Amino acid sequence: MITLNKRQKDIINFLESKDEYVTIDCIAKFFEVSSRTIRNDLDSIEDLIKESNIILERKPRVGIKLILKNGQDIQEVINEQDYKVYSSDDRITVIILSLIIKGKVTIEELAKDVDVSKNTLVQDFKLVTAKLEEYDIQVSKKTYYGITIKDNEEKIRNVFFSIYSKLSDELKHDIKERLTQETNLKDSVIKEKIEKIEKNIGTVYSEESIEELEIIILLSINRYNNNFKIDYSEREKNSLIRRREFSVLKEILSLDDLEICYLLKISDGSRRAVGGKVNNITQEILDELCKTLNIDCSNDLEFTSQIAMHLKVAIHRIKNNLVIENPMLEEIKYKMSFIYQITETILSSKEDIIGVKFPEEEIAYMAMYFDAIFERNIKSKFTYKILLVCNGGLATSSLLKVRIGAMLPELEIKNVCRLKDLDKELENTDIDFIVSTIPVKADKYKVIKVNPLLDNSDVDKIKTEIYNKRYEKNCEYLIDLVKSDNESEIIKLLPQDVTQLDVDIDDWKEAIEIATKPLVNKNKITKDYSKEIIKVIENLGNYMVFIPKVAFVHATPDNVLENSMALLTLKSEIQFGSKNKVPVKAMVVLANKTENMNLVNLLEIITKGDNIEKFKNAANYDEIKSIT
């Protein structure tokens, strides 16, 4: 059920009162929040009104406008969803955070907070207690007194931030409103204090860090007011008090010394360096990366500096048990799987030296840096070869050739031919795809039909294919780099009881269901694994098809019981995916519970010579066994 928070409803009323378009920056300024927050709010509003006669029109470089059709009353739409219903999981989360915010609370108060009966709340509280036990936090219930949680205060606050960081935007707003009400502090007041801190200590926080610091400050004030106070050893306290930033925070926030020490320690996670040795470790990491990827980044000093600063902040956060949130984690693991694997290997080799265990969220952030430097260094190694098919005269083909050269310099035009000569050209020319001014069918190659004058939409189509080819070439390059020293026979990787060959299916979702069945039957995965794979493909696209016509399908390890793989080959190609569909002839199911080399070992075998053709067209297991 879609529910709007108070600010989102106020935004609707604000837009309804305007006859003209209003920019996002203008709305953000009016409501004293970031532009990013407003964009998220507008997405929620759009989801709510999409089935009504109301349009939220967004015009780039113009602004936003609410358009009502057929006398529709926007207030009716708002009122229909005013009654907020929490899901069971959300209730557990809200109850835990309410316990931390209020300090002491009764069952009746909690039931009112999440709008359920006392009996339902009592059942929910069993799950609340179990969840808190996962963090080694005990709940205390006393008759005529209420419910409290008692533990190390810094630990309790860190649990709050750990849970809060994983909430939806809507729930985050809900919890922030609760904190604001409890502390009786306006959002704008906290923002002003953070701006003063930035100015006085000479730093600039990112939007994400500002939002994080707002919550940190609000919770600190809230817990302090409820008499839950931070405690540090004299040594740690004196170490923090001596820092210049201490007096700045003390003056601006007017809290006691230990609370300022806590805020200083926490805010370091958004900004501060943790020591000179990280610079040396950063250089070691980059040297190892360059060696692994066979690239040179020795002259990219700015990039080295950025990675060093990021690592310093990350190490500080990890050492102090502060949450590292990466909303793109799963997307990075799927879209940059080989870079992620390389990053994980390099970072894990430095963990003993640094004294931290890198969480996968941080590995994913570092993978983004590594992918950027890889792309920057590798792009010159690859060219994209095309065959130009044009039935027009010399003038037409010459003009098209010149325009492609000017607008898409990364393309290498191998030749220009007429349709009648196409088959002969394809026999003798090594190309990546075909660009044609006329309809063409070519079984082995993607054909992009363009206007002879090459308009902007044609350029966009070609760029999309270049991007796809670059992804394929990058993967092929990385596959070669991460090959295992121990080659595994294909029959060990894909035994006969997990292979299904020459199956007649025409739906990609059904194909995934069938491909995963052998692993379900062998108790390697749960039956829900196929649903998770489908969800990933629908959300992230076709990044699993990095070898033409072979999909390497996988999902998170939650439904994996044991490392395993399965193979499905199809009688005929099917269109794979929900967005930008691609042809697929074979599917490899990857199920990884722990890090392993199964995929790399398989790729090492099937990418040799013409093995990939044998692999995806195999009609019986003898043909699979013959692949060496």
XYZ file of C-alpha atoms in Angstrom:
628
model
C 0.000 0.000 0.000
C 1.369 3.429 -0.947
C 1.259 5.985 1.857
C 2.416 9.570 1.774
C 4.175 11.280 4.636
C 3.231 14.776 5.794
C 5.828 16.533 3.632
C 4.709 14.672 0.514
C 1.101 15.711 1.147
C 2.277 19.287 1.679
C 4.141 19.131 -1.642
C 0.898 18.097 -3.380
C -0.928 21.043 -1.814
C 1.950 23.340 -2.768
C 1.857 22.188 -6.411
C -1.934 22.363 -6.525
C -1.745 26.035 -5.532
C 0.593 26.850 -8.437
C -0.644 27.544 -11.954
C 2.855 27.587 -13.424
C 5.679 25.026 -13.491
C 7.859 24.927 -10.359
C 11.468 23.717 -10.353
C 12.705 20.998 -8.009
C 15.229 23.437 -6.522
C 12.400 25.848 -5.720
C 10.385 23.091 -3.986
C 13.492 21.919 -2.085
C 14.184 25.453 -0.871
C 10.561 25.951 0.230
C 10.514 22.702 2.256
C 14.130 23.049 3.463
C 15.256 19.656 2.193
C 17.642 18.457 -0.524
C 16.727 18.225 -4.207
C 17.349 14.487 -3.977
C 14.731 14.188 -1.221
C 12.207 16.099 -3.350
C 12.849 13.807 -6.331
C 12.161 10.775 -4.117
C 9.007 12.461 -2.771
C 7.790 13.158 -6.316
C 8.337 9.490 -7.231
C 6.127 8.461 -4.278
C 3.461 10.986 -5.260
C 3.543 9.783 -8.863
C 3.095 6.159 -7.751
C 0.037 7.143 -5.712
C -1.751 9.153 -8.412
C -0.919 7.043 -11.471
C -4.310 5.284 -11.410
C -6.292 8.524 -10.996
C -7.065 11.309 -13.455
C -4.116 13.296 -12.156
C -0.810 13.826 -13.906
C 2.437 14.936 -12.298
C 4.079 16.483 -15.334
C 7.861 16.777 -15.242
C 9.472 18.892 -17.935
C 13.279 18.924 -18.044
C 14.726 22.414 -17.502
C 11.169 23.743 -16.968
C 9.809 22.205 -13.785
C 6.945 20.277 -12.194
C 3.211 20.817 -12.552
C 0.168 19.018 -11.144
C -2.541 18.565 -13.792
C -6.068 17.554 -12.689
C -8.401 16.000 -15.281
C -12.194 15.629 -15.372
C -12.710 17.539 -12.144
C -10.662 15.065 -10.069
C -10.184 16.229 -6.460
C -6.620 15.597 -5.294
C -7.722 15.738 -1.644
C -9.937 12.684 -2.189
C -6.916 10.727 -3.397
C -4.873 11.841 -0.380
C -7.632 11.022 2.092
C -8.044 7.510 0.674
C -4.552 6.580 1.838
C -4.386 8.579 5.075
C -4.838 5.446 7.164
C -1.313 4.055 7.509
C -0.903 0.288 7.816
C 2.540 -1.061 8.698
C 3.608 -4.451 7.406
C 4.606 -7.020 10.030
C 8.335 -6.456 9.349
C 7.917 -2.679 9.443
C 6.118 -2.924 12.788
C 9.054 -4.791 14.314
C 11.447 -2.138 13.021
C 9.331 0.789 14.217
C 8.903 -0.799 17.666
C 12.675 -1.255 18.095
C 13.442 2.296 16.999
C 10.635 3.668 19.188
C 12.146 1.852 22.175
C 15.468 3.562 21.520
C 13.907 6.973 20.873
C 11.599 6.980 23.914
C 13.909 5.169 26.294
C 11.019 3.836 28.360
C 7.635 2.839 26.970
C 4.592 0.663 27.738
C 2.973 -2.047 25.637
C -0.082 0.186 25.268
C 2.017 3.076 23.943
C 3.788 0.844 21.437
C 0.467 -0.621 20.255
C -0.780 2.908 19.658
C 2.461 3.805 17.834
C 1.966 1.086 15.220
C -1.849 1.085 15.373
C -2.450 -2.544 16.370
C -4.231 -4.252 19.251
C -2.434 -4.986 22.504
C -2.605 -8.734 21.756
C -0.978 -8.243 18.343
C 1.713 -6.087 19.937
C 2.454 -8.779 22.533
C 3.022 -11.287 19.697
C 5.141 -8.767 17.779
C 7.239 -8.140 20.858
C 8.518 -11.714 20.848
C 10.060 -10.967 17.438
C 11.353 -7.617 18.713
C 13.141 -9.366 21.588
C 14.624 -11.960 19.217
C 15.802 -9.252 16.816
C 17.492 -7.286 19.607
C 19.174 -10.469 20.836
C 20.882 -10.669 17.427
C 22.624 -7.440 18.464
C 23.278 -8.825 21.998
C 20.883 -6.281 23.493
C 18.524 -7.340 26.268
C 15.022 -5.991 26.878
C 13.905 -5.190 30.419
C 10.166 -5.315 31.276
C 9.005 -4.178 34.711
C 5.423 -4.065 35.927
C 4.162 -0.528 36.605
C 7.365 0.860 35.083
C 7.538 -0.088 31.429
C 9.906 -1.507 28.840
C 13.513 -0.384 28.449
C 16.655 -1.611 26.749
C 19.933 -1.375 28.608
C 23.413 -1.860 27.242
C 26.464 0.165 26.314
C 25.025 3.481 25.103
C 27.294 3.757 22.067
C 26.295 0.233 21.047
C 22.565 1.051 21.346
C 22.967 4.131 19.159
C 24.960 2.178 16.590
C 22.162 -0.422 16.446
C 19.708 2.406 15.791
C 21.815 3.694 12.874
C 22.330 0.177 11.525
C 18.563 -0.422 11.384
C 17.722 3.111 10.241
C 20.158 2.969 7.309
C 18.244 0.044 5.778
C 14.787 1.654 5.953
C 12.720 2.798 2.990
C 12.622 6.564 2.403
C 9.066 6.644 3.735
C 9.978 4.925 7.012
C 13.097 7.073 7.382
C 10.918 10.150 7.160
C 8.494 8.670 9.703
C 11.279 7.945 12.210
C 12.890 11.340 11.638
C 9.553 13.026 12.379
C 9.325 11.068 15.642
C 12.822 12.214 16.622
C 12.030 15.804 15.687
C 8.894 15.742 17.847
C 10.718 14.156 20.797
C 13.564 16.704 20.705
C 11.285 19.624 19.801
C 13.831 20.749 17.196
C 12.967 21.854 13.680
C 14.699 20.266 10.707
C 16.003 23.668 9.617
C 17.691 24.248 13.008
C 19.765 21.061 12.697
C 20.688 21.922 9.103
C 21.879 25.378 10.207
C 24.064 23.803 12.891
C 25.630 21.412 10.358
C 26.312 24.332 7.993
C 28.077 26.161 10.843
C 30.141 23.060 11.596
C 31.170 22.798 7.925
C 32.149 26.455 7.827
C 34.087 26.451 11.094
C 36.086 23.265 10.555
C 36.608 23.909 6.838
C 34.996 20.836 5.338
C 32.145 19.992 2.980
C 29.775 17.091 3.631
C 27.950 15.250 0.860
C 24.129 15.333 0.813
C 24.073 11.770 2.138
C 26.438 12.690 4.986
C 24.330 15.719 5.920
C 21.196 13.563 6.119
C 23.130 11.049 8.218
C 24.495 13.734 10.560
C 21.008 15.175 11.079
C 19.836 11.827 12.448
C 23.014 11.369 14.524
C 22.582 14.785 16.161
C 18.840 14.341 16.713
C 19.273 10.916 18.318
C 22.181 12.117 20.481
C 20.139 15.039 21.814
C 17.137 12.753 22.293
C 19.052 10.079 24.227
C 20.902 12.678 26.309
C 17.620 14.381 27.238
C 16.257 10.985 28.329
C 19.299 10.564 30.602
C 21.041 7.922 28.467
C 24.603 9.161 28.286
C 27.776 8.184 26.469
C 30.808 7.095 28.489
C 34.441 6.894 27.361
C 37.692 6.167 29.151
C 39.677 9.205 30.278
C 42.332 8.395 27.703
C 39.892 8.287 24.766
C 38.013 11.321 26.057
C 41.189 13.412 26.406
C 42.360 12.333 22.955
C 39.129 13.640 21.403
C 38.947 16.816 23.502
C 42.404 17.892 22.323
C 41.251 18.060 18.720
C 40.465 21.466 17.237
C 37.018 20.366 16.043
C 35.943 19.616 19.627
C 35.597 23.279 20.608
C 33.729 24.010 17.347
C 31.122 21.307 17.997
C 30.899 22.254 21.669
C 30.094 25.873 20.861
C 27.556 25.083 18.119
C 25.711 22.158 19.738
C 25.907 23.085 23.459
C 26.120 19.499 24.742
C 28.316 18.021 27.460
C 31.886 16.935 26.731
C 31.197 13.208 26.337
C 28.345 13.799 23.890
C 30.595 16.079 21.835
C 33.275 13.366 21.889
C 30.715 10.898 20.547
C 29.526 13.247 17.795
C 33.116 14.037 16.864
C 33.939 10.357 16.632
C 30.824 9.602 14.564
C 31.196 12.601 12.253
C 34.715 11.409 11.451
C 33.012 8.625 9.522
C 31.806 11.222 7.060
C 35.014 13.160 6.735
C 38.169 12.455 8.699
C 41.384 10.656 7.718
C 42.593 7.864 10.027
C 46.328 7.897 9.544
C 49.191 8.258 7.105
C 49.725 4.522 6.591
C 46.481 4.340 4.604
C 48.186 6.315 1.825
C 50.812 3.580 1.524
C 48.188 0.828 1.627
C 46.172 2.667 -1.032
C 49.214 2.709 -3.281
C 49.772 -1.010 -2.678
C 46.131 -1.714 -3.544
C 46.358 0.320 -6.758
C 49.660 -1.317 -7.720
C 48.064 -4.735 -7.267
C 44.985 -3.651 -9.225
C 47.077 -2.339 -12.124
C 49.113 -5.531 -12.168
C 45.970 -7.699 -12.149
C 44.188 -5.675 -14.835
C 47.335 -5.042 -16.872
C 46.782 -1.269 -16.860
C 48.806 1.771 -15.810
C 47.359 4.343 -13.409
C 50.658 5.696 -12.042
C 50.008 9.182 -13.418
C 46.458 9.462 -12.102
C 47.360 11.210 -8.836
C 43.927 12.784 -8.344
C 42.252 9.389 -8.593
C 44.749 7.906 -6.116
C 43.987 10.732 -3.694
C 40.225 10.152 -3.998
C 40.577 6.433 -3.270
C 42.875 7.136 -0.295
C 40.363 9.564 1.216
C 37.507 7.118 0.667
C 39.473 4.289 2.288
C 40.384 6.406 5.309
C 36.748 7.209 5.977
C 35.673 3.595 5.361
C 38.322 2.149 7.689
C 37.325 4.605 10.409
C 33.682 3.577 10.090
C 34.468 -0.145 10.129
C 36.773 0.139 13.157
C 34.111 2.053 15.063
C 31.264 -0.303 14.087
C 29.517 2.402 12.075
C 27.172 1.357 9.292
C 28.362 1.460 5.691
C 25.281 1.579 3.505
C 25.475 0.910 -0.214
C 22.056 0.973 -1.917
C 23.692 -0.177 -5.176
C 25.304 -3.291 -3.670
C 23.372 -5.971 -5.551
C 23.446 -3.993 -8.797
C 27.236 -3.642 -8.562
C 27.683 -7.349 -7.803
C 25.650 -8.270 -10.898
C 26.806 -5.620 -13.356
C 30.474 -5.589 -12.320
C 30.824 -9.196 -11.176
C 34.426 -9.711 -12.317
C 35.635 -6.323 -11.050
C 33.838 -7.033 -7.760
C 35.622 -10.381 -7.493
C 39.014 -8.790 -8.184
C 38.283 -6.020 -5.662
C 37.256 -8.548 -3.010
C 40.472 -10.524 -3.513
C 42.712 -7.438 -3.318
C 40.996 -5.905 -0.270
C 40.892 -9.197 1.649
C 44.679 -9.478 1.258
C 45.054 -6.179 3.172
C 42.628 -6.915 6.012
C 45.242 -8.278 8.444
C 47.533 -5.292 7.835
C 44.750 -2.734 8.350
C 43.009 -4.675 11.109
C 39.518 -4.646 9.604
C 37.179 -6.997 7.767
C 35.766 -5.226 4.709
C 31.976 -5.672 4.415
C 30.530 -6.322 0.968
C 29.016 -2.807 0.914
C 32.519 -1.308 1.065
C 33.905 -3.824 -1.437
C 31.169 -2.670 -3.825
C 32.120 1.006 -3.358
C 35.767 0.215 -4.081
C 34.686 -1.862 -7.093
C 33.056 1.283 -8.499
C 36.373 3.143 -8.232
C 38.232 0.219 -9.785
C 35.718 -0.102 -12.610
C 36.087 3.609 -13.382
C 39.874 3.390 -13.604
C 39.610 0.163 -15.625
C 37.191 1.757 -18.121
C 39.397 4.814 -18.433
C 42.511 2.773 -19.179
C 41.018 -0.025 -21.254
C 38.775 1.883 -23.643
C 41.665 2.655 -25.999
C 42.463 -1.083 -26.268
C 39.114 -1.885 -27.873
C 37.731 -0.837 -31.233
C 34.287 -1.704 -32.541
C 34.319 -2.971 -36.093
C 31.285 -2.541 -38.296
C 30.196 -3.377 -41.822
C 28.232 -0.625 -43.555
C 25.426 -1.844 -45.843
C 24.107 0.803 -48.209
C 22.212 0.317 -51.491
C 22.356 4.015 -52.354
C 24.932 5.589 -54.594
C 28.512 6.540 -53.787
C 27.448 9.971 -52.502
C 25.055 8.434 -49.940
C 27.537 5.866 -48.641
C 30.368 8.429 -48.527
C 28.246 10.892 -46.542
C 27.167 8.189 -44.087
C 30.751 7.009 -43.678
C 31.980 10.548 -42.967
C 29.177 11.211 -40.465
C 29.824 7.973 -38.589
C 33.519 8.827 -38.460
C 32.773 12.286 -37.057
C 30.012 11.369 -34.597
C 31.213 7.911 -33.528
C 35.026 7.919 -33.766
C 35.280 4.704 -31.707
C 33.874 2.752 -34.686
C 36.123 1.199 -37.298
C 34.309 0.801 -40.631
C 35.782 -2.372 -42.115
C 34.007 -2.004 -45.429
C 30.958 -0.626 -47.255
C 28.924 -3.056 -49.350
C 25.625 -3.493 -51.163
C 23.027 -5.979 -49.920
C 23.799 -8.506 -52.668
C 27.441 -8.704 -51.505
C 26.675 -9.026 -47.786
C 27.120 -12.804 -47.381
C 30.465 -12.735 -49.145
C 31.660 -9.811 -47.023
C 30.638 -11.555 -43.795
C 32.669 -14.623 -44.752
C 35.840 -12.559 -45.084
C 35.367 -9.744 -42.564
C 35.688 -9.819 -38.767
C 33.102 -7.391 -37.354
C 31.107 -6.673 -34.194
C 27.830 -5.569 -35.782
C 26.231 -4.214 -38.974
C 24.956 -0.702 -39.695
C 22.560 -0.615 -42.641
C 20.343 1.890 -44.436
C 18.020 -0.931 -45.567
C 16.348 -3.901 -43.798
C 18.895 -6.721 -43.425
C 18.832 -10.163 -41.805
C 22.090 -11.601 -40.495
C 21.866 -14.555 -38.104
C 25.157 -14.015 -36.308
C 25.231 -10.232 -36.101
C 23.159 -7.431 -34.649
C 21.846 -5.144 -37.420
C 21.154 -1.468 -36.718
C 19.038 0.221 -39.369
C 19.757 3.937 -39.792
C 18.705 6.903 -41.871
C 21.296 7.594 -44.625
C 21.677 11.088 -43.094
C 22.320 9.558 -39.620
C 20.072 11.498 -37.251
C 20.409 11.692 -33.448
C 18.159 8.695 -32.775
C 20.399 6.585 -35.062
C 23.482 7.690 -33.144
C 21.781 6.719 -29.860
C 20.958 3.236 -31.217
C 24.551 2.707 -32.303
C 25.895 3.982 -28.960
C 23.677 1.489 -27.137
C 25.173 -1.347 -29.170
C 28.696 0.003 -28.598
C 27.958 -0.045 -24.857
C 26.747 -3.657 -25.085
C 29.807 -4.691 -27.082
C 32.120 -2.861 -24.682
C 30.550 -4.777 -21.806
C 31.141 -8.061 -23.660
C 34.745 -7.147 -24.509
C 35.441 -5.966 -20.954
C 34.105 -9.267 -19.590
C 36.180 -11.292 -22.058
C 39.273 -9.294 -21.058
C 38.569 -9.806 -17.343
C 37.750 -13.498 -17.768
C 41.225 -13.995 -19.175
C 42.777 -12.112 -16.245
C 41.014 -13.960 -13.428
C 41.478 -17.464 -14.812
C 42.192 -20.103 -12.200
C 45.508 -21.928 -12.104
C 43.590 -25.181 -11.594
C 41.540 -25.951 -14.665
C 38.466 -28.033 -13.874
C 36.921 -30.507 -16.282
C 33.498 -29.495 -17.490
C 31.902 -32.732 -16.247
C 32.981 -31.862 -12.688
C 31.481 -28.399 -12.973
C 28.307 -29.525 -14.763
C 27.551 -33.202 -14.038
C 24.866 -34.837 -16.141
C 22.172 -34.650 -13.440
C 22.186 -30.820 -13.520
C 22.132 -30.442 -17.300
C 18.995 -30.239 -19.470
C 19.712 -30.065 -23.173
C 17.815 -29.114 -26.336
C 14.683 -28.172 -24.377
C 11.758 -26.633 -26.262
C 10.716 -23.453 -24.363
C 9.809 -20.004 -25.658
C 9.485 -18.006 -22.399
C 12.580 -16.802 -20.518
C 10.915 -16.931 -17.085
C 9.781 -20.505 -17.631
C 13.294 -21.341 -18.836
C 14.746 -20.079 -15.547
C 12.214 -22.109 -13.545
C 13.173 -25.255 -15.477
C 16.924 -24.532 -15.406
C 16.946 -24.288 -11.592
C 14.886 -27.449 -10.944
C 17.834 -29.916 -10.830
C 19.512 -27.818 -8.123
C 16.265 -27.641 -6.129
C 15.920 -31.427 -6.383
C 19.517 -31.880 -5.168
C 18.929 -29.481 -2.225
C 21.532 -27.057 -3.535
C 19.063 -24.141 -3.659
C 15.539 -23.416 -2.432
C 12.610 -23.215 -4.840
C 12.509 -19.421 -4.330
C 15.912 -18.960 -5.996
C 14.364 -18.856 -9.479
C 11.959 -16.096 -8.388
C 14.889 -14.048 -7.074
C 16.745 -14.487 -10.382
C 13.705 -13.269 -12.331
C 13.370 -10.272 -10.001
C 17.034 -9.326 -10.526
C 16.711 -9.508 -14.321
C 13.522 -7.423 -14.284
C 15.182 -4.776 -12.109
C 18.717 -4.693 -13.504
C 18.417 -5.789 -17.129
C 20.434 -8.240 -19.215
C 23.893 -7.889 -17.693
C 23.992 -11.652 -17.219
C 24.376 -12.131 -20.990
C 28.037 -11.110 -21.322
C 28.797 -13.898 -23.804
C 26.484 -13.713 -26.831
C 23.407 -15.941 -26.470
C 24.505 -17.425 -23.108
C 22.838 -16.135 -19.922
C 24.680 -16.682 -16.626
C 21.730 -16.284 -14.269
C 22.127 -15.795 -10.521
C 20.766 -13.985 -7.466
C 21.758 -13.226 -3.867
C 22.959 -16.178 -1.738
C 19.932 -16.044 0.590
C 18.274 -19.020 -1.135
C 21.497 -20.922 -1.893
C 22.272 -23.949 0.265
C 25.503 -25.063 -1.417
C 27.780 -23.788 -4.201
C 26.550 -25.290 -7.471
C 25.792 -24.759 -11.172
C 23.274 -26.057 -13.705
C 22.917 -25.862 -17.494
C 19.923 -25.543 -19.810
C 20.307 -25.409 -23.599
C 17.337 -24.546 -25.784
C 16.064 -26.036 -29.010
C 15.584 -22.522 -30.403
C 16.719 -19.083 -29.317
C 14.382 -17.143 -27.031
C 14.138 -13.434 -26.288
C 15.606 -12.937 -22.825
C 14.742 -10.239 -20.268
C 12.137 -7.544 -19.734
C 14.110 -4.540 -20.978
C 16.148 -4.428 -24.197
C 15.617 -8.131 -24.842
C 18.502 -10.180 -26.225
C 18.547 -13.632 -27.870
C 19.614 -16.536 -25.648
C 20.334 -20.156 -26.593
C 21.712 -21.436 -23.274
C 21.408 -20.672 -19.555
C 23.921 -21.385 -16.825
C 22.487 -21.178 -13.307
C 25.089 -19.908 -10.833
C 24.392 -20.578 -7.161
C 27.134 -19.272 -4.893
C 26.848 -19.566 -1.121
C 30.495 -18.643 -0.644
C 33.196 -17.207 -2.885
C 34.418 -19.793 -5.405
C 35.959 -20.155 -8.853
C 33.196 -22.213 -10.524
C 32.230 -19.533 -13.041
C 35.826 -18.630 -13.855
C 36.745 -22.288 -14.356
C 33.752 -22.862 -16.631
C 34.518 -19.748 -18.671
C 38.127 -20.827 -19.011
C 36.930 -23.962 -20.793
C 34.057 -22.692 -22.923
C 35.834 -19.579 -24.234
C 38.557 -21.632 -25.927
C 38.365 -21.914 -29.713
C 34.874 -22.830 -30.900
C 33.854 -24.325 -27.533
C 31.219 -21.673 -26.928
C 29.324 -22.736 -30.071
C 29.482 -26.392 -29.003
C 28.371 -25.442 -25.502
C 25.277 -23.408 -26.343
C 24.142 -25.753 -29.130
C 24.697 -29.043 -27.251
C 21.768 -31.426 -27.783
C 23.049 -34.327 -25.620
C 25.495 -34.812 -22.750
C 28.128 -36.508 -24.921
C 28.489 -33.192 -26.751
C 29.061 -31.450 -23.403
C 31.656 -34.039 -22.336
C 33.551 -33.527 -25.600
C 34.252 -29.877 -24.715
C 37.829 -29.587 -23.411
